[in-house]
């Protein structure tokens, strides 16, 4: 990928501002990443009004993965319209807190309006970048994120920021898109495929290595399912003139996955 980081931030921000304004899911096929009802358990979904629980741009269920406890402080990286923060706020109760960070003002605005409407008082949304988190060091028990880290132009910085804000012993529980093997260059270079959660996805091995370099331990990256609609979207956006070389659609769909990703910050803070 040769675009500079500012170009990526700007394109991704425009993409998601447009999505929330039109209240569509992150790919126009309603599929980046999956229909929310299949991502979360029904008893969790039923705790929120359907217009809010359906405004999801995620690719998994970091809430179940995180096993949240009463009293915890949770940080959601790329909180979008706020869905995972609302679930988290309910799980940690009023002695705990959920903080969402997102760079897109339209997302922050929607999330704050929904929090007010739902009267959820232990949630806060902060506008900012994952690469420069507006959060103090050693403050967060659990970091969650849903289909966002792949969108960053600097994953190493995102992970080192995650490490910084976690308390010693704190947990990372993330749903993200990963690859298992290389993608065609035409896709890697496509800004729309980047915004659609494919072109920026890291290979499983590189994801693990980046988490290790950030200082995280107990690392696990488990690919879960293919996302056919997301892949179709990325390919159709490229148009017919693009040569995918030997890559068939089938091969691409065997390369791109949603994944469950977990890790911890060690008990002893080495920084
Ligand atoms: C695919 S959406 C996921 C939103 C939410 N997690 C969900 O599951 O509905 C990606 C979100 O991440 C935000 N985002 C992407 N890159 C970011 C970055 N580098 N810093 C802050 N926010 C970012 C976008 O503005 C967008 O709201």
Short mmCIF file of N, CA and C in Angstrom, two decimals, residues 42 86 88 90 96 98 107 115 132-133 141 170-171 217 228 231 253 255 263 269:
data_model
loop_
_atom_site.label_atom_id
_atom_site.label_comp_id
_atom_site.label_asym_id
_atom_site.label_seq_id
_atom_site.Cartn_x
_atom_site.Cartn_y
_atom_site.Cartn_z
N UNK A 42 -28.85 -13.61 20.78
CA UNK A 42 -30.16 -12.94 20.73
C UNK A 42 -30.49 -12.22 22.03
N UNK A 86 -22.55 0.39 24.07
CA UNK A 86 -23.81 0.28 24.82
C UNK A 86 -23.92 -1.10 25.48
N UNK A 88 -21.37 -2.96 26.30
CA UNK A 88 -20.33 -2.99 27.35
C UNK A 88 -20.79 -2.23 28.59
N UNK A 90 -23.71 -1.80 29.73
CA UNK A 90 -24.68 -2.61 30.48
C UNK A 90 -23.95 -3.72 31.25
N UNK A 96 -18.85 0.69 36.59
CA UNK A 96 -17.87 0.62 35.52
C UNK A 96 -18.16 1.68 34.48
N UNK A 98 -17.80 2.62 29.95
CA UNK A 98 -17.37 2.32 28.58
C UNK A 98 -16.97 3.62 27.90
N UNK A 107 -19.97 9.78 13.35
CA UNK A 107 -20.17 8.59 14.19
C UNK A 107 -20.30 9.00 15.67
N UNK A 115 -26.80 7.44 23.11
CA UNK A 115 -26.56 7.26 24.55
C UNK A 115 -27.56 8.09 25.35
N UNK A 132 -3.28 7.63 18.29
CA UNK A 132 -2.90 8.65 19.29
C UNK A 132 -4.09 8.77 20.25
N UNK A 133 -4.31 7.73 21.04
CA UNK A 133 -5.56 7.62 21.81
C UNK A 133 -5.72 8.74 22.83
N UNK A 141 -9.31 -1.55 31.81
CA UNK A 141 -9.26 -2.98 32.13
C UNK A 141 -9.33 -3.84 30.87
N UNK A 170 -4.31 -6.10 31.99
CA UNK A 170 -5.51 -5.81 31.21
C UNK A 170 -5.62 -6.67 29.96
N UNK A 171 -6.84 -6.68 29.39
CA UNK A 171 -7.14 -7.62 28.31
C UNK A 171 -7.52 -6.91 27.01
N UNK A 217 1.03 -10.22 25.60
CA UNK A 217 1.30 -11.65 25.81
C UNK A 217 0.00 -12.44 25.70
N UNK A 228 -18.38 -13.48 2.47
CA UNK A 228 -18.57 -13.47 1.02
C UNK A 228 -19.03 -12.12 0.48
N UNK A 231 -16.32 -9.54 0.31
CA UNK A 231 -15.36 -9.80 -0.76
C UNK A 231 -15.96 -9.42 -2.12
N UNK A 253 -11.71 -15.50 -1.34
CA UNK A 253 -12.56 -15.77 -0.17
C UNK A 253 -11.93 -16.81 0.75
N UNK A 255 -8.84 -16.47 1.51
CA UNK A 255 -7.69 -15.74 2.04
C UNK A 255 -8.10 -14.72 3.11
N UNK A 263 -5.47 -10.98 23.78
CA UNK A 263 -4.11 -10.84 24.33
C UNK A 263 -4.22 -10.13 25.67
N UNK A 269 4.29 -3.80 34.30
CA UNK A 269 4.45 -2.88 33.18
C UNK A 269 5.94 -2.65 32.95
#
